[in-house]
Coordinates of C-alpha atoms and ligand atoms in Angstrom, one line a residue:
X799 CA 7.0 -61.9 -87.2
X800 CA 8.2 -60.8 -83.8
X801 CA 8.6 -57.1 -83.3
X802 CA 9.9 -57.2 -79.7
X803 CA 12.9 -55.1 -79.3
X804 CA 13.6 -55.9 -75.7
X805 CA 12.6 -55.5 -72.0
X806 CA 13.1 -52.4 -69.8
X807 CA 13.1 -52.7 -66.0
X808 CA 10.5 -50.5 -64.5
X809 CA 12.8 -49.8 -61.5
X810 CA 16.4 -49.4 -62.7
X811 CA 15.3 -48.7 -66.4
X812 CA 18.1 -51.0 -67.7
X813 CA 17.3 -52.4 -71.1
X814 CA 17.6 -56.1 -71.9
X815 CA 17.5 -58.0 -75.3
X816 CA 14.9 -60.6 -75.6
X817 CA 17.2 -63.5 -74.8
X818 CA 18.9 -61.8 -71.8
X819 CA 16.1 -62.2 -69.3
X820 CA 13.4 -64.6 -68.1
X821 CA 10.6 -63.0 -66.2
X822 CA 12.0 -60.1 -64.0
X823 CA 15.1 -57.9 -64.0
X824 CA 18.1 -60.0 -63.0
X825 CA 19.5 -57.0 -61.1
X826 CA 16.4 -55.8 -59.2
X827 CA 15.0 -59.3 -58.6
X828 CA 11.3 -60.0 -58.3
X829 CA 10.4 -56.3 -57.9
X830 CA 12.1 -55.5 -61.2
X831 CA 8.9 -55.9 -63.3
X832 CA 9.8 -55.6 -67.0
X833 CA 8.1 -53.6 -69.7
X834 CA 8.1 -55.0 -73.2
X835 CA 9.2 -52.6 -75.9
X836 CA 8.6 -53.1 -79.6
X837 CA 10.1 -51.8 -82.8
X838 CA 7.5 -49.2 -83.2
X839 CA 9.0 -47.8 -86.5
X840 CA 8.6 -51.2 -88.1
X841 CA 5.1 -51.7 -86.6
X842 CA 4.0 -48.3 -87.8
X843 CA 4.2 -49.6 -91.4
X844 CA 2.1 -52.7 -90.5
X845 CA -0.5 -51.6 -88.0
X846 CA -2.2 -48.8 -90.0
X847 CA -5.9 -47.8 -89.8
X848 CA -6.3 -49.6 -93.1
X849 CA -4.9 -52.8 -91.6
X850 CA -7.5 -52.7 -88.9
X851 CA -10.3 -51.8 -91.3
X852 CA -9.5 -54.9 -93.3
X853 CA -8.9 -57.2 -90.3
X854 CA -11.8 -59.6 -89.9
X855 CA -10.5 -61.2 -86.7
X856 CA -12.9 -59.7 -84.2
X857 CA -11.0 -60.8 -81.0
X858 CA -8.0 -59.4 -79.2
X859 CA -5.9 -61.6 -81.5
X860 CA -6.3 -59.0 -84.2
X861 CA -3.4 -57.2 -82.3
X862 CA -1.1 -60.2 -82.5
X863 CA 1.8 -58.4 -84.1
X864 CA 2.1 -56.1 -81.1
X865 CA 1.4 -58.7 -78.4
X866 CA 4.8 -60.5 -78.5
X867 CA 3.2 -63.9 -79.3
X868 CA 3.8 -66.4 -82.1
X869 CA 0.7 -66.7 -84.2
X870 CA 0.8 -70.5 -84.8
X871 CA -1.9 -71.4 -82.3
X872 CA -4.2 -68.3 -82.0
X873 CA -6.8 -69.8 -84.3
X874 CA -7.2 -72.7 -81.8
X875 CA -7.8 -70.3 -78.8
X876 CA -11.2 -69.3 -77.3
X877 CA -12.5 -66.0 -78.6
X878 CA -11.1 -63.4 -76.2
X879 CA -11.7 -59.6 -76.5
X880 CA -13.6 -57.4 -78.9
X881 CA -16.1 -57.1 -76.2
X882 CA -19.0 -54.6 -76.9
X883 CA -18.6 -50.9 -76.2
X884 CA -22.1 -49.5 -75.5
X885 CA -23.3 -45.9 -75.4
X886 CA -24.8 -45.7 -71.9
X887 CA -27.6 -43.2 -72.5
X888 CA -29.5 -43.8 -69.3
X889 CA -26.5 -43.9 -67.0
X890 CA -24.9 -40.9 -68.5
X891 CA -28.1 -39.0 -67.9
X892 CA -28.2 -40.1 -64.3
X893 CA -24.6 -39.1 -63.8
X894 CA -25.0 -35.8 -65.7
X895 CA -22.2 -36.6 -68.1
X896 CA -22.0 -35.4 -71.7
X897 CA -21.1 -38.9 -72.9
X898 CA -20.5 -42.3 -71.3
X899 CA -19.4 -45.5 -72.9
X900 CA -19.4 -48.9 -71.2
X901 CA -16.9 -51.5 -72.3
X902 CA -18.4 -54.8 -71.1
X903 CA -15.4 -57.0 -70.6
X904 CA -17.6 -59.4 -68.5
X905 CA -18.4 -60.9 -71.9
X906 CA -15.1 -62.8 -72.2
X907 CA -15.0 -66.6 -72.1
X908 CA -14.6 -66.9 -68.4
X909 CA -16.4 -63.7 -67.6
X910 CA -13.7 -61.2 -66.9
X911 CA -10.9 -59.0 -68.3
X912 CA -8.4 -61.5 -67.0
X913 CA -9.1 -63.7 -70.1
X914 CA -7.0 -61.2 -72.0
X915 CA -3.9 -61.9 -69.9
X916 CA -4.6 -65.6 -69.5
X917 CA -5.0 -66.2 -73.3
X918 CA -1.5 -64.8 -73.8
X919 CA -0.2 -66.8 -70.8
X920 CA -1.4 -70.0 -72.2
X921 CA 0.1 -69.3 -75.6
X922 CA 3.4 -68.4 -74.1
X923 CA 3.4 -71.5 -72.0
X924 CA 2.8 -73.6 -75.1
X925 CA 5.6 -71.7 -76.9
X926 CA 7.9 -72.5 -74.0
X927 CA 7.0 -76.2 -74.1
X928 CA 5.7 -76.0 -70.5
X929 CA 3.8 -79.1 -69.2
X930 CA 1.8 -77.1 -66.6
X931 CA 0.7 -73.5 -66.1
X932 CA 0.2 -72.1 -62.6
X933 CA -1.0 -68.9 -61.0
X934 CA -2.4 -67.4 -57.8
X935 CA -5.2 -64.9 -57.9
X936 CA -8.1 -63.3 -56.1
X937 CA -10.3 -65.4 -58.3
X938 CA -10.6 -64.1 -61.9
X939 CA -7.1 -64.6 -63.1
X940 CA -7.4 -68.1 -61.6
X941 CA -10.7 -69.0 -63.3
X942 CA -9.6 -67.5 -66.6
X943 CA -6.3 -69.3 -66.5
X944 CA -8.1 -72.6 -65.8
X945 CA -10.6 -71.8 -68.7
X946 CA -8.0 -71.0 -71.4
X947 CA -5.7 -73.8 -70.3
X948 CA -8.5 -76.4 -70.5
X949 CA -9.3 -75.3 -74.0
X950 CA -5.7 -75.9 -75.1
X951 CA -5.3 -79.1 -73.1
X952 CA -2.7 -77.7 -70.8
X953 CA -2.9 -78.8 -67.1
X954 CA -3.3 -75.9 -64.7
X955 CA -2.6 -75.5 -61.0
X956 CA -4.4 -72.7 -59.3
X957 CA -4.0 -71.0 -55.9
X958 CA -6.8 -68.9 -54.5
X959 CA -7.5 -67.3 -51.0
X960 CA -10.2 -69.1 -49.1
X961 CA -12.5 -66.1 -49.5
X962 CA -12.7 -66.3 -53.3
X963 CA -16.4 -66.2 -54.3
X964 CA -18.3 -69.3 -55.1
X965 CA -18.8 -68.5 -58.8
X966 CA -15.1 -68.2 -59.4
X967 CA -14.1 -71.2 -57.3
X968 CA -16.7 -73.4 -59.1
X969 CA -15.4 -72.3 -62.5
X970 CA -11.8 -73.3 -61.6
X971 CA -12.8 -76.9 -60.6
X972 CA -15.3 -77.2 -63.5
X973 CA -12.6 -76.3 -66.0
X974 CA -10.6 -79.3 -64.5
X975 CA -7.8 -77.4 -62.9
X976 CA -6.0 -78.5 -59.7
X977 CA -7.4 -76.1 -57.2
X978 CA -5.6 -75.1 -54.0
X979 CA -7.8 -73.1 -51.7
X980 CA -5.3 -71.4 -49.4
X981 CA -6.3 -70.9 -45.8
X982 CA -5.3 -67.2 -45.8
X983 CA -5.6 -64.1 -47.9
X984 CA -4.4 -63.3 -51.4
X985 CA -1.0 -62.4 -50.0
X986 CA -0.7 -65.9 -48.6
X987 CA -1.9 -67.6 -51.8
X988 CA 0.6 -65.5 -53.8
X989 CA 3.6 -66.5 -51.8
X990 CA 2.7 -70.2 -51.7
X991 CA 2.3 -70.2 -55.4
X992 CA 5.6 -68.5 -55.8
X993 CA 7.4 -71.2 -53.8
X994 CA 5.5 -74.0 -55.6
X995 CA 6.2 -72.6 -59.1
X996 CA 9.9 -72.5 -58.3
X997 CA 9.9 -76.0 -56.8
X998 CA 8.0 -77.7 -59.6
X999 CA 9.1 -75.6 -62.6
X1000 CA 5.6 -74.7 -63.8
X1001 CA 4.9 -71.9 -66.3
X1002 CA 4.3 -68.7 -64.1
X1003 CA 1.1 -66.8 -65.0
X1004 CA 1.3 -64.6 -61.9
X1005 CA 0.2 -61.1 -62.7
X1006 CA 2.9 -58.5 -62.8
X1007 CA 5.8 -61.0 -62.5
X1008 CA 5.1 -62.1 -66.1
X1009 CA 5.6 -59.1 -68.4
X1010 CA 3.4 -60.7 -71.1
X1011 CA 0.2 -60.4 -69.1
X1012 CA 0.0 -56.7 -69.8
X1013 CA 0.4 -57.4 -73.5
X1014 CA -3.0 -59.1 -73.3
X1015 CA -4.6 -56.5 -70.9
X1016 CA -3.6 -53.5 -73.1
X1017 CA -5.8 -54.8 -76.0
X1018 CA -8.9 -53.4 -74.1
X1019 CA -7.7 -49.9 -74.9
X1020 CA -6.8 -50.7 -78.5
X1021 CA -10.4 -52.0 -78.9
X1022 CA -11.9 -48.9 -77.2
X1023 CA -9.8 -46.7 -79.6
X1024 CA -10.9 -48.6 -82.7
X1025 CA -14.6 -48.8 -81.5
X1026 CA -14.6 -45.0 -81.2
X1027 CA -13.0 -44.5 -84.6
X1028 CA -9.6 -43.7 -83.1
X1029 CA -11.0 -40.9 -81.0
X1030 CA -11.1 -42.2 -77.5
X1031 CA -12.9 -40.4 -74.7
X1032 CA -11.4 -37.7 -72.4
X1033 CA -11.3 -40.2 -69.5
X1034 CA -11.2 -44.0 -69.1
X1035 CA -12.2 -45.3 -65.6
X1036 CA -11.2 -48.7 -64.3
X1037 CA -10.8 -50.4 -60.9
X1038 CA -7.4 -51.3 -59.6
X1039 CA -6.0 -54.2 -57.5
X1040 CA -2.6 -55.4 -58.5
X1041 CA -2.3 -52.6 -61.0
X1042 CA -1.8 -54.8 -64.2
X1043 CA -5.2 -53.9 -65.7
X1044 CA -4.7 -50.1 -65.3
X1045 CA -1.1 -50.5 -66.5
X1046 CA -2.4 -52.3 -69.6
X1047 CA -5.1 -49.7 -70.2
X1048 CA -2.4 -47.0 -70.3
X1049 CA 0.0 -49.1 -72.4
X1050 CA -2.6 -49.8 -75.1
X1051 CA -3.4 -46.2 -75.6
X1052 CA 0.3 -45.1 -75.3
X1053 CA 1.3 -47.6 -78.0
X1054 CA -1.6 -46.5 -80.4
X1055 CA -0.4 -43.0 -79.8
X1056 CA 3.2 -44.0 -80.7
X1057 CA 1.9 -45.6 -83.8
X1058 CA 0.2 -42.4 -84.8
X1059 CA -3.3 -44.1 -84.6
X1060 CA -4.7 -41.7 -81.9
X1061 CA -4.0 -38.1 -81.3
X1062 CA -4.1 -38.1 -77.5
X1063 CA -4.1 -40.5 -74.6
X1064 CA -7.2 -40.5 -72.4
X1065 CA -6.8 -39.5 -68.7
X1066 CA -7.1 -42.6 -66.6
X1067 CA -9.2 -42.7 -63.4
X1068 CA -7.9 -45.5 -61.1
X1069 CA -10.6 -46.6 -58.7
X1070 CA -10.1 -48.5 -55.4
X1071 CA -12.3 -49.4 -52.4
X1072 CA -11.8 -47.4 -49.3
X1073 CA -11.4 -50.8 -47.6
X1074 CA -8.2 -51.5 -49.5
X1075 CA -6.7 -48.4 -51.1
X1076 CA -2.9 -48.7 -51.1
X1077 CA -2.5 -46.7 -54.4
X1078 CA -4.9 -43.9 -53.2
X1079 CA -3.0 -43.5 -50.0
X1080 CA 0.4 -43.5 -51.7
X1081 CA -0.7 -41.0 -54.2
X1082 CA -2.3 -38.7 -51.6
X1083 CA 0.8 -38.7 -49.4
X1084 CA 3.3 -38.9 -52.2
X1085 CA 5.0 -41.8 -50.6
X1086 CA 5.8 -45.4 -51.6
X1087 CA 3.1 -48.0 -51.4
X1088 CA 2.4 -49.5 -47.9
X1089 CA 0.9 -52.9 -47.3
X1090 CA -2.8 -52.6 -46.2
X1091 CA -5.7 -54.8 -45.1
X1092 CA -7.9 -56.4 -47.7
X1093 CA -11.2 -55.2 -46.4
X1094 CA -13.7 -54.9 -49.3
X1095 CA -16.5 -57.0 -50.8
X1096 CA -14.9 -56.2 -54.2
X1097 CA -12.7 -59.3 -53.9
X1098 CA -11.0 -58.8 -57.3
X1099 CA -9.4 -55.5 -56.0
X1100 CA -8.8 -56.7 -52.4
X1101 CA -5.1 -56.6 -53.0
X1102 CA -3.1 -55.4 -49.9
X1103 CA 0.3 -55.7 -51.6
X1104 CA -0.1 -54.6 -55.2
X1105 CA 2.3 -56.6 -57.4
X1106 CA 2.5 -54.0 -60.2
X1107 CA 2.9 -50.7 -58.4
X1108 CA 5.2 -48.9 -60.8
X1109 CA 3.2 -49.5 -64.0
X1110 CA -0.1 -48.6 -62.2
X1111 CA 1.4 -45.4 -60.7
X1112 CA 2.8 -44.4 -64.1
X1113 CA -0.5 -45.1 -65.8
X1114 CA -2.2 -42.4 -63.7
X1115 CA 0.8 -40.0 -63.7
X1116 CA 1.6 -40.2 -67.4
X1117 CA -2.0 -39.9 -68.5
X1118 CA -2.5 -36.9 -66.2
X1119 CA -5.3 -39.0 -64.5
X1120 CA -6.4 -39.4 -60.9
X1121 CA -6.8 -41.8 -58.1
X1122 CA -10.0 -42.2 -56.2
X1123 CA -11.5 -44.6 -53.6
X1124 CA -15.1 -45.3 -52.9
X1125 CA -16.8 -47.1 -49.9
X1126 CA -18.2 -50.6 -50.4
X1127 CA -21.7 -49.2 -49.9
X1128 CA -21.3 -47.1 -53.0
X1129 CA -20.0 -50.1 -54.9
X1130 CA -23.1 -52.1 -54.0
X1131 CA -25.3 -49.2 -55.1
X1132 CA -23.4 -49.0 -58.4
X1133 CA -24.1 -52.6 -59.3
X1134 CA -27.8 -52.1 -58.9
X1135 CA -27.6 -48.8 -60.8
X1136 CA -25.7 -50.4 -63.7
X1137 CA -28.2 -53.2 -63.9
X1138 CA -31.2 -51.0 -63.8
X1139 CA -30.0 -48.3 -66.2
X1140 CA -28.1 -50.3 -68.8
X1141 CA -29.0 -54.0 -68.4
X1142 CA -25.4 -54.9 -67.5
X1143 CA -24.6 -57.1 -64.5
X1144 CA -21.1 -56.6 -63.1
X1145 CA -19.3 -58.0 -60.1
X1146 CA -18.4 -55.5 -57.3
X1147 CA -14.9 -54.8 -58.7
X1148 CA -16.4 -54.7 -62.2
X1149 CA -18.7 -51.8 -61.3
X1150 CA -16.6 -49.9 -58.8
X1151 CA -15.5 -47.5 -61.6
X1152 CA -19.1 -46.2 -61.8
X1153 CA -19.0 -45.2 -58.2
X1154 CA -15.6 -43.7 -58.9
X1155 CA -16.9 -41.6 -61.8
X1156 CA -19.8 -40.4 -59.7
X1157 CA -17.4 -39.2 -56.9
X1158 CA -14.9 -37.8 -59.4
X1159 CA -17.7 -35.6 -60.9
X1160 CA -18.7 -34.4 -57.4
X1161 CA -15.2 -33.5 -56.6
X1162 CA -14.7 -31.7 -59.9
X1163 CA -12.1 -34.1 -61.2
X1164 CA -14.2 -35.1 -64.1
X1165 CA -16.3 -32.3 -65.7
X1166 CA -19.9 -32.9 -66.9
X1167 CA -18.8 -31.6 -70.3
X1168 CA -16.2 -34.4 -70.6
X1169 CA -16.6 -37.8 -72.2
X1170 CA -15.9 -41.0 -70.3
X1171 CA -15.5 -44.7 -70.9
X1172 CA -15.8 -47.1 -68.0
X1173 CA -14.7 -50.7 -68.2
X1174 CA -16.9 -53.4 -66.6
X1175 CA -14.0 -55.8 -65.7
X1176 CA -16.0 -58.8 -64.5
X1177 CA -19.4 -60.4 -64.8
X1178 CA -21.9 -60.2 -61.9
X1179 CA -22.8 -63.9 -62.0
X1180 CA -19.4 -64.7 -60.5
X1181 CA -20.4 -63.3 -57.2
X1182 CA -24.2 -63.5 -56.7
X1183 CA -23.8 -63.4 -52.9
X1184 CA -22.5 -59.8 -52.9
X1185 CA -24.9 -58.8 -55.6
X1186 CA -27.8 -59.8 -53.4
X1187 CA -26.8 -56.9 -51.0
X1188 CA -28.0 -54.5 -53.7
X1189 CA -31.4 -56.0 -54.1
X1190 CA -34.4 -57.3 -52.1
X1191 CA -34.7 -61.1 -52.7
X1192 CA -38.3 -62.2 -53.4
X1193 CA -40.6 -64.0 -51.0
X1194 CA -42.6 -66.7 -52.6
X1195 CA -46.3 -65.8 -53.1
X1196 CA -49.5 -68.0 -53.0
X1197 CA -50.4 -68.8 -56.6
X1198 CA -53.6 -66.7 -56.8
X1199 CA -54.6 -63.7 -58.7
X1200 CA -55.7 -61.6 -55.7
X1201 CA -52.3 -61.9 -54.0
X1202 CA -50.7 -61.0 -57.3
X1203 CA -52.9 -58.0 -57.7
X1204 CA -52.0 -56.8 -54.3
X1205 CA -48.3 -57.3 -54.8
X1206 CA -48.3 -55.5 -58.2
X1207 CA -50.0 -52.5 -56.7
X1208 CA -47.6 -52.4 -53.8
X1209 CA -44.7 -52.4 -56.3
X1210 CA -46.3 -49.8 -58.5
X1211 CA -46.1 -52.2 -61.4
X1212 CA -49.8 -51.6 -62.4
Ligands
PLP1686 C1 -8.3 -58.3 -61.6 C2 -9.4 -57.5 -61.6 C3 -9.4 -56.1 -61.5 C4 -8.1 -55.3 -61.2 O1 -7.0 -55.7 -62.0 P1 -5.6 -55.6 -61.4 O2 -4.7 -56.0 -62.5 O3 -5.5 -56.6 -60.3 O4 -5.4 -54.2 -60.9 C5 -10.6 -55.4 -61.5 N1 -11.7 -56.0 -61.7 C6 -11.9 -57.3 -61.9 C7 -13.2 -57.9 -62.1 C8 -10.7 -58.1 -61.9 O5 -10.8 -59.4 -62.0
ZN1687 ZN1 16.1 -53.5 -62.7

């Protein structure tokens, strides 16, 4: 059963019935990103705590009734979601926090949170009878789209900027997608894909433009809520590029709140790199977003023109959260810190939130007495080149015991 009531434009707030629109608001054009609204009164009777207790589908598809998808093909899909939520005892001690949880979304099929959106995209493409799915991305949406499409036998055409890290680019080709490496930045890849999608009539998985992407992304919060017995932490920290992820994080909690499943919505900390911080600048100066350079090693959040500004800004505003930016040097340190303290390997954008939390505590935004969940949005193996900046690579040693003894003493390992 489909509980979608309709779509509301995030700019002009006009409401459309499901059959009145395609992707964006017909009046505001491409900037008129739509927000999907459900019949929450009807859903309240279905999505109860009991429903979730008895639901044995441990993937994001357990939320199917509130994802706007037909359920015909979900059993054929890869397992997306229900990623582990860990109590981070070592890291919380290091940060001086009362309680820290880590949601490791790097454990999705293609290694990032983007699988949540791509899974929905592929199902919607199949529902629409599309012959090909296409998207442009900084790398993870691309590799996850190629991954999920491959599993369902759907051809994919993928546009990435030439700087996309080797791990992600390799994934895309290995999953058999048609890969277009654009000689330019993400902005350039995005606009070429837009023209091509229009010309060839492919299914459009571009973030933001397609309102269903957030319906996948929001499940991360629903999982966090469930994994914490419907009592989520005071704060949830996540890194921000286009703004879809943070928009989804807010929507998941907001809908669980509407359904009476949680009593309050966590405050959201949106984290950017100081090398590319359009949201932080806009929030600080209380002005509209301005295009900026994409100067950060955290490629997944190197987004100079965020495509989902309204949902991202609302997520922070409506949750009474905060924006913060951290230099790349802190992001590099955060990746080693996470690995060392918790045994979790995240890509730069995947660990930026840790640096953000540390700074937010220093600035008094987050209090040590508060509880926090951070989302690791992408796996570290995707970008080993940048990860190496956080470590000292080994030099090969002569295979004899004396050398070894000397080395171990130097390292303090014996
Ligand atoms: C895409 C992505 C983000 C940011 O998500 P947006 O929707 O672009 O804001 C953060 N971390 C990783 C690893 C990502 O792939
Ligand atoms: Zn509109």
